[in-house]
């Protein structure tokens, strides 16, 4: 099935054409340089930038794929979650494009896009499967019971900051540029994780939920203390703590559910320390971890196209009245059963 995917939920305008699990052509315009001076994404600037980028990005993706609009089977677009103005640009463009070319279209949950990126990189969809979604706005440990967008149970999630948000805020404390994740990862290479004692990520008794705000505050306190540690050591210790705690949650979820495959998804999934911590746990405990390459972990149109095909197969269809949903609550809150504290 030939699908055009359009993504505009945050600070990347991106489009891609895929044929089932194969990427035929992609185009991305990143706004990172635009927002960097402000230390984070400025929503109104993002919307305006999407507006000028969306048409050239879609045209370029089609050209690179060597595909005409008439050769497409479906147009897939992110409906949410994300910044409402940014989402509106992609959604309005997709509706108009589909109408102009007499194509059907399908709304996509951005978080499921991240999960389905795995199918573009060798994951053969089999269910149930666990997924750790770690992005700038979300940290959800979920179970996909099947391919349909509403067959997702949340086993645990962050009660405050998302993991990516914590990376971005700690990076700011260390005077590193936005986005913080890659900057912390680079700086951490020169540091020692055991040189700075940080508290574990908040563990909530009887739950797989997480909390990153205490860790963030601990970093802040250490940096403002009388004898502040070296920035590289702080970066290494912070990254190590996040990786260990996310891995501990995944191990717990595997043990509770008996499901032996975990998909890694979202921008933070690009983090090498997290990937190796999970790989180590998987090798020791006999479960499998699947992760896309870095370029498919951050926001992209191909993941939206692939999640769109799954949604299409599940009978989801777009209609003129559908609007962007900044907080898209499609997942069902259903912890497996109380976890050991
Ligand atoms: O999924 P994504 O591209 O956008 C959202 O949907 O939020 O994730 C962006 C987040 C940012 O917080 C960024 O700092 C983080 O992913 N990130 C990383 C890395 N690359 C991106 N965090 C840790 N290590 C990385 N290598
Ligand atoms: Zn994302």
Coordinates of C-alpha atoms and ligand atoms in Angstrom, one line a residue:
X1 CA 0.0 0.0 0.0
X2 CA 1.4 3.4 -1.0
X3 CA 1.0 6.0 1.7
X4 CA 2.0 9.6 2.0
X5 CA 2.7 10.6 5.7
X6 CA 2.6 14.2 6.9
X7 CA 4.0 15.2 10.3
X8 CA 3.9 18.8 11.8
X9 CA 3.1 18.3 15.5
X10 CA 6.1 20.1 16.9
X11 CA 9.3 21.5 15.3
X12 CA 9.8 19.3 12.2
X13 CA 7.8 19.7 9.0
X14 CA 8.2 16.3 7.5
X15 CA 6.7 14.1 4.7
X16 CA 7.4 10.7 3.3
X17 CA 6.1 8.2 0.8
X18 CA 6.2 4.6 1.8
X19 CA 5.2 1.3 0.2
X20 CA 4.1 -0.9 3.0
X21 CA 7.3 -1.2 5.1
X22 CA 9.7 0.4 2.6
X23 CA 10.5 4.1 2.5
X24 CA 10.4 5.4 -1.1
X25 CA 11.2 9.1 -0.4
X26 CA 11.4 11.6 2.5
X27 CA 11.8 15.3 3.1
X28 CA 12.3 17.1 6.5
X29 CA 12.6 20.8 7.3
X30 CA 13.8 21.1 10.9
X31 CA 13.1 24.3 12.9
X32 CA 15.7 23.5 15.6
X33 CA 17.9 26.5 14.6
X34 CA 14.9 28.9 14.7
X35 CA 13.9 27.8 18.3
X36 CA 17.4 27.3 19.7
X37 CA 17.8 31.0 20.6
X38 CA 14.7 30.8 22.8
X39 CA 15.9 27.5 24.5
X40 CA 12.8 25.6 23.4
X41 CA 9.9 25.5 20.9
X42 CA 7.9 28.7 20.5
X43 CA 4.5 27.5 19.4
X44 CA 3.5 30.5 17.2
X45 CA 6.8 30.6 15.4
X46 CA 6.5 26.9 14.8
X47 CA 3.1 27.3 13.2
X48 CA 4.3 30.0 10.8
X49 CA 7.4 28.0 9.9
X50 CA 5.2 24.9 9.2
X51 CA 3.0 27.0 7.0
X52 CA 5.8 28.0 4.7
X53 CA 7.5 24.6 4.7
X54 CA 4.6 22.2 4.3
X55 CA 4.0 22.5 0.5
X56 CA 7.7 22.2 -0.5
X57 CA 8.3 19.4 1.9
X58 CA 5.4 17.3 0.5
X59 CA 6.3 18.1 -3.1
X60 CA 10.0 17.1 -2.4
X61 CA 9.0 13.8 -0.7
X62 CA 6.9 12.8 -3.7
X63 CA 9.6 13.8 -6.1
X64 CA 12.3 11.8 -4.2
X65 CA 9.9 8.8 -4.2
X66 CA 9.2 9.2 -7.9
X67 CA 5.5 9.0 -7.1
X68 CA 2.7 11.1 -8.4
X69 CA -0.3 11.9 -6.2
X70 CA -2.5 9.7 -8.4
X71 CA -0.2 6.7 -7.5
X72 CA -1.0 7.1 -3.8
X73 CA -3.5 4.9 -2.0
X74 CA -3.9 7.0 1.2
X75 CA -2.8 10.2 2.9
X76 CA -1.8 9.9 6.6
X77 CA -1.4 12.9 8.9
X78 CA -0.7 13.5 12.5
X79 CA -3.9 14.6 14.3
X80 CA -2.3 14.8 17.8
X81 CA -0.9 15.0 20.4
X82 CA 1.2 18.2 19.7
X83 CA 1.0 21.9 19.4
X84 CA -2.4 22.9 18.1
X85 CA -1.3 25.5 15.6
X86 CA 1.4 23.3 14.3
X87 CA -1.0 20.3 14.0
X88 CA -3.5 22.5 12.2
X89 CA -1.1 23.2 9.4
X90 CA -0.4 19.6 8.6
X91 CA -4.0 18.4 9.0
X92 CA -5.4 21.2 6.9
X93 CA -2.9 20.6 4.2
X94 CA -3.5 16.9 4.2
X95 CA -7.3 17.4 4.0
X96 CA -6.9 19.8 1.0
X97 CA -4.3 17.6 -0.7
X98 CA -6.6 14.5 -0.3
X99 CA -9.6 16.4 -1.6
X100 CA -7.7 17.8 -4.6
X101 CA -6.4 14.4 -5.6
X102 CA -9.5 12.4 -4.7
X103 CA -7.6 10.3 -2.2
X104 CA -8.8 8.9 1.1
X105 CA -7.0 10.1 4.3
X106 CA -6.5 8.8 7.8
X107 CA -5.7 10.7 11.1
X108 CA -2.7 9.3 13.0
X109 CA -1.8 9.4 16.7
X110 CA 1.8 10.8 16.8
X111 CA 2.8 8.4 19.6
X112 CA 1.7 5.4 17.6
X113 CA 3.7 6.8 14.7
X114 CA 6.8 6.6 16.9
X115 CA 6.0 3.0 17.8
X116 CA 5.3 2.0 14.1
X117 CA 8.6 3.4 13.1
X118 CA 9.9 0.0 14.2
X119 CA 8.0 -1.7 11.3
X120 CA 10.1 0.4 8.9
X121 CA 13.2 -1.2 10.4
X122 CA 12.6 -4.9 10.5
X123 CA 10.0 -5.4 13.2
X124 CA 7.4 -7.9 12.0
X125 CA 4.2 -6.8 13.7
X126 CA 3.2 -9.4 16.3
X127 CA 0.9 -8.8 19.2
X128 CA 0.7 -8.3 22.1
X129 CA 3.9 -6.3 22.3
X130 CA 5.2 -3.8 24.8
X131 CA 6.4 -0.3 23.8
X132 CA 8.4 2.3 25.7
X133 CA 7.5 5.7 24.2
X134 CA 10.0 8.3 25.4
X135 CA 9.7 11.7 23.7
X136 CA 9.8 15.4 24.5
X137 CA 6.2 15.4 25.7
X138 CA 5.5 11.8 26.7
X139 CA 6.9 8.9 28.7
X140 CA 4.5 6.0 28.4
X141 CA 5.1 2.3 28.9
X142 CA 2.3 0.7 26.9
X143 CA 1.0 -2.7 25.7
X144 CA -0.3 -2.9 22.2
X145 CA -2.9 -5.7 22.1
X146 CA -3.3 -5.4 18.3
X147 CA -2.6 -3.1 15.4
X148 CA -5.7 -0.9 15.9
X149 CA -5.1 2.6 17.4
X150 CA -7.5 2.0 20.2
X151 CA -5.9 -1.4 21.2
X152 CA -3.4 0.3 23.5
X153 CA -3.2 -0.1 27.3
X154 CA -1.0 2.3 29.3
X155 CA 0.8 0.2 31.9
X156 CA 2.7 3.2 33.4
X157 CA 3.6 6.7 32.6
X158 CA 5.4 9.7 34.0
X159 CA 3.5 11.7 36.6
X160 CA 5.3 14.9 35.8
X161 CA 8.1 15.6 33.2
X162 CA 8.6 13.5 30.2
X163 CA 12.0 11.9 29.9
X164 CA 12.9 14.2 26.9
X165 CA 11.7 17.2 28.7
X166 CA 14.0 16.3 31.7
X167 CA 16.9 16.0 29.2
X168 CA 16.0 19.4 27.7
X169 CA 15.7 21.1 31.1
X170 CA 18.9 19.6 32.6
X171 CA 20.7 20.7 29.3
X172 CA 19.5 24.2 30.0
X173 CA 21.0 24.1 33.5
X174 CA 24.3 23.0 31.9
X175 CA 24.1 25.8 29.3
X176 CA 23.8 23.3 26.5
X177 CA 21.8 24.1 23.4
X178 CA 18.2 22.9 22.6
X179 CA 17.4 20.1 22.0
X180 CA 19.1 18.9 25.2
X181 CA 19.1 15.1 24.6
X182 CA 21.8 14.9 21.9
X183 CA 23.8 17.6 23.7
X184 CA 23.8 15.8 27.0
X185 CA 24.7 12.5 25.3
X186 CA 27.7 14.2 23.6
X187 CA 28.9 15.8 26.8
X188 CA 28.4 12.7 28.8
X189 CA 31.0 10.9 26.7
X190 CA 33.6 13.0 28.6
X191 CA 32.1 12.4 32.0
X192 CA 31.9 9.7 34.7
X193 CA 28.4 8.6 35.8
X194 CA 29.7 7.5 39.2
X195 CA 31.4 10.8 39.9
X196 CA 28.0 12.4 41.0
X197 CA 25.5 10.8 43.3
X198 CA 22.0 11.5 42.1
X199 CA 18.7 10.1 43.6
X200 CA 16.9 7.4 41.6
X201 CA 13.9 8.5 39.5
X202 CA 10.8 8.6 41.7
X203 CA 9.5 5.1 42.2
X204 CA 5.8 4.9 43.0
X205 CA 4.8 2.0 45.1
X206 CA 2.4 -0.5 43.5
X207 CA 2.7 1.2 40.1
X208 CA 4.8 1.3 36.9
X209 CA 4.5 5.1 36.9
X210 CA 7.6 7.3 36.9
X211 CA 8.5 10.8 38.0
X212 CA 11.5 12.8 36.7
X213 CA 11.0 16.1 38.5
X214 CA 12.9 15.0 41.7
X215 CA 15.9 14.0 39.6
X216 CA 15.8 17.3 37.8
X217 CA 15.7 19.2 41.1
X218 CA 18.6 17.2 42.4
X219 CA 20.7 18.2 39.4
X220 CA 19.7 21.8 40.0
X221 CA 20.7 21.6 43.7
X222 CA 24.0 20.0 42.9
X223 CA 24.9 22.6 40.3
X224 CA 24.0 25.5 42.7
X225 CA 25.8 23.9 45.7
X226 CA 29.1 25.2 47.1
X227 CA 31.2 22.6 45.2
X228 CA 29.4 22.0 41.9
X229 CA 30.6 18.9 40.0
X230 CA 31.9 19.0 36.4
X231 CA 29.3 19.5 33.8
X232 CA 30.3 16.3 31.9
X233 CA 30.0 14.2 35.1
X234 CA 26.6 15.7 35.8
X235 CA 25.5 14.9 32.2
X236 CA 26.8 11.3 32.5
X237 CA 25.2 10.7 35.9
X238 CA 21.8 12.2 34.8
X239 CA 21.8 10.1 31.6
X240 CA 22.8 7.0 33.4
X241 CA 20.1 7.4 36.1
X242 CA 17.3 8.0 33.4
X243 CA 18.5 5.0 31.4
X244 CA 18.7 2.7 34.5
X245 CA 15.2 3.7 35.7
X246 CA 13.5 3.3 32.3
X247 CA 15.2 0.0 32.0
X248 CA 14.0 -1.1 35.4
X249 CA 10.4 -0.2 34.5
X250 CA 10.6 -2.2 31.2
X251 CA 12.1 -5.2 33.1
X252 CA 9.2 -5.0 35.6
X253 CA 6.6 -4.7 32.7
X254 CA 8.1 -7.8 31.0
X255 CA 8.0 -9.8 34.2
X256 CA 4.4 -8.7 34.9
X257 CA 2.9 -9.3 31.5
X258 CA 5.1 -12.2 30.2
X259 CA 5.4 -10.4 26.9
X260 CA 8.9 -10.9 25.5
X261 CA 9.3 -8.1 22.9
X262 CA 9.7 -4.4 23.7
X263 CA 9.6 -1.7 21.0
X264 CA 11.6 1.5 21.8
X265 CA 10.0 4.7 20.4
X266 CA 10.4 8.5 20.4
X267 CA 13.2 10.9 20.4
X268 CA 14.9 9.7 23.6
X269 CA 15.0 6.2 22.0
X270 CA 18.0 7.6 20.1
X271 CA 20.0 7.7 23.3
X272 CA 22.8 5.2 23.2
X273 CA 23.0 4.8 27.0
X274 CA 19.3 3.9 27.2
X275 CA 19.7 1.5 24.2
X276 CA 22.6 -0.3 25.7
X277 CA 21.0 -0.5 29.2
X278 CA 17.9 -2.1 27.6
X279 CA 20.0 -4.4 25.4
X280 CA 21.9 -5.5 28.5
X281 CA 18.8 -6.3 30.5
X282 CA 17.2 -8.0 27.5
X283 CA 20.3 -10.3 27.0
X284 CA 20.3 -11.1 30.8
X285 CA 16.6 -11.8 31.1
X286 CA 15.8 -13.3 27.7
X287 CA 13.5 -10.7 26.1
X288 CA 13.9 -8.8 22.9
X289 CA 14.3 -5.1 22.4
X290 CA 13.6 -3.5 19.0
X291 CA 14.7 0.0 18.2
X292 CA 14.7 2.1 15.0
X293 CA 17.8 3.9 13.9
X294 CA 18.2 7.5 15.2
X295 CA 16.8 9.2 12.2
X296 CA 13.5 7.2 12.6
X297 CA 13.4 7.9 16.4
X298 CA 12.8 11.6 16.1
X299 CA 9.7 13.0 14.4
X300 CA 9.4 12.0 10.7
X301 CA 6.7 11.6 8.0
X302 CA 7.5 7.9 7.4
X303 CA 6.5 6.8 10.8
X304 CA 3.2 8.6 10.4
X305 CA 2.6 6.9 7.0
X306 CA 3.3 3.5 8.6
X307 CA 1.0 4.1 11.6
X308 CA -1.5 5.4 9.1
X309 CA -1.5 2.1 7.1
X310 CA -2.2 0.2 10.4
X311 CA -5.0 2.6 11.2
X312 CA -6.4 2.3 7.7
X313 CA -6.3 -1.5 8.0
X314 CA -8.2 -1.2 11.3
X315 CA -11.0 0.8 9.5
X316 CA -10.1 4.3 10.6
X317 CA -11.0 7.0 8.0
X318 CA -10.6 10.8 8.0
X319 CA -13.5 13.1 7.5
X320 CA -13.8 16.8 6.8
X321 CA -14.9 17.7 10.3
X322 CA -11.9 16.1 12.1
X323 CA -9.8 18.7 14.0
X324 CA -6.4 18.6 15.6
X325 CA -6.3 17.3 19.1
X326 CA -3.4 18.7 21.2
X327 CA -4.0 16.2 24.0
X328 CA -5.0 13.0 22.2
X329 CA -6.1 10.5 24.9
X330 CA -6.6 7.4 22.8
X331 CA -4.9 5.0 25.1
X332 CA -6.6 3.1 27.9
X333 CA -5.2 3.4 31.4
X334 CA -4.8 -0.2 32.5
X335 CA -1.8 -1.1 34.7
X336 CA -1.3 -4.9 34.5
X337 CA -1.5 -5.4 38.3
X338 CA 0.2 -3.8 41.2
X339 CA 4.0 -4.0 40.8
X340 CA 6.4 -4.5 43.6
X341 CA 7.3 -1.0 45.0
Ligands
LIG1 O1 9.9 12.3 19.6 P1 10.6 13.6 19.5 O2 11.5 13.9 18.3 O3 9.5 14.8 19.5 C1 8.4 14.7 20.4 O4 7.4 14.1 19.9 O5 8.5 15.2 21.5 O6 11.5 13.8 20.8 C2 12.2 15.0 21.1 C3 12.9 14.8 22.4 C4 13.6 16.0 22.9 O7 13.3 16.2 24.3 C5 15.1 15.6 22.7 O8 15.9 16.2 23.7 C6 15.0 14.1 22.9 O9 13.9 13.7 22.3 N1 16.2 13.4 22.3 C7 17.1 12.8 23.0 C8 18.1 12.3 22.1 N2 17.7 12.8 20.8 C9 16.5 13.5 21.0 N3 17.2 12.5 24.3 C10 18.3 11.8 24.7 N4 19.3 11.3 23.9 C11 19.2 11.6 22.6 N5 20.2 11.2 21.8
LIG2 ZN1 7.6 12.8 18.5

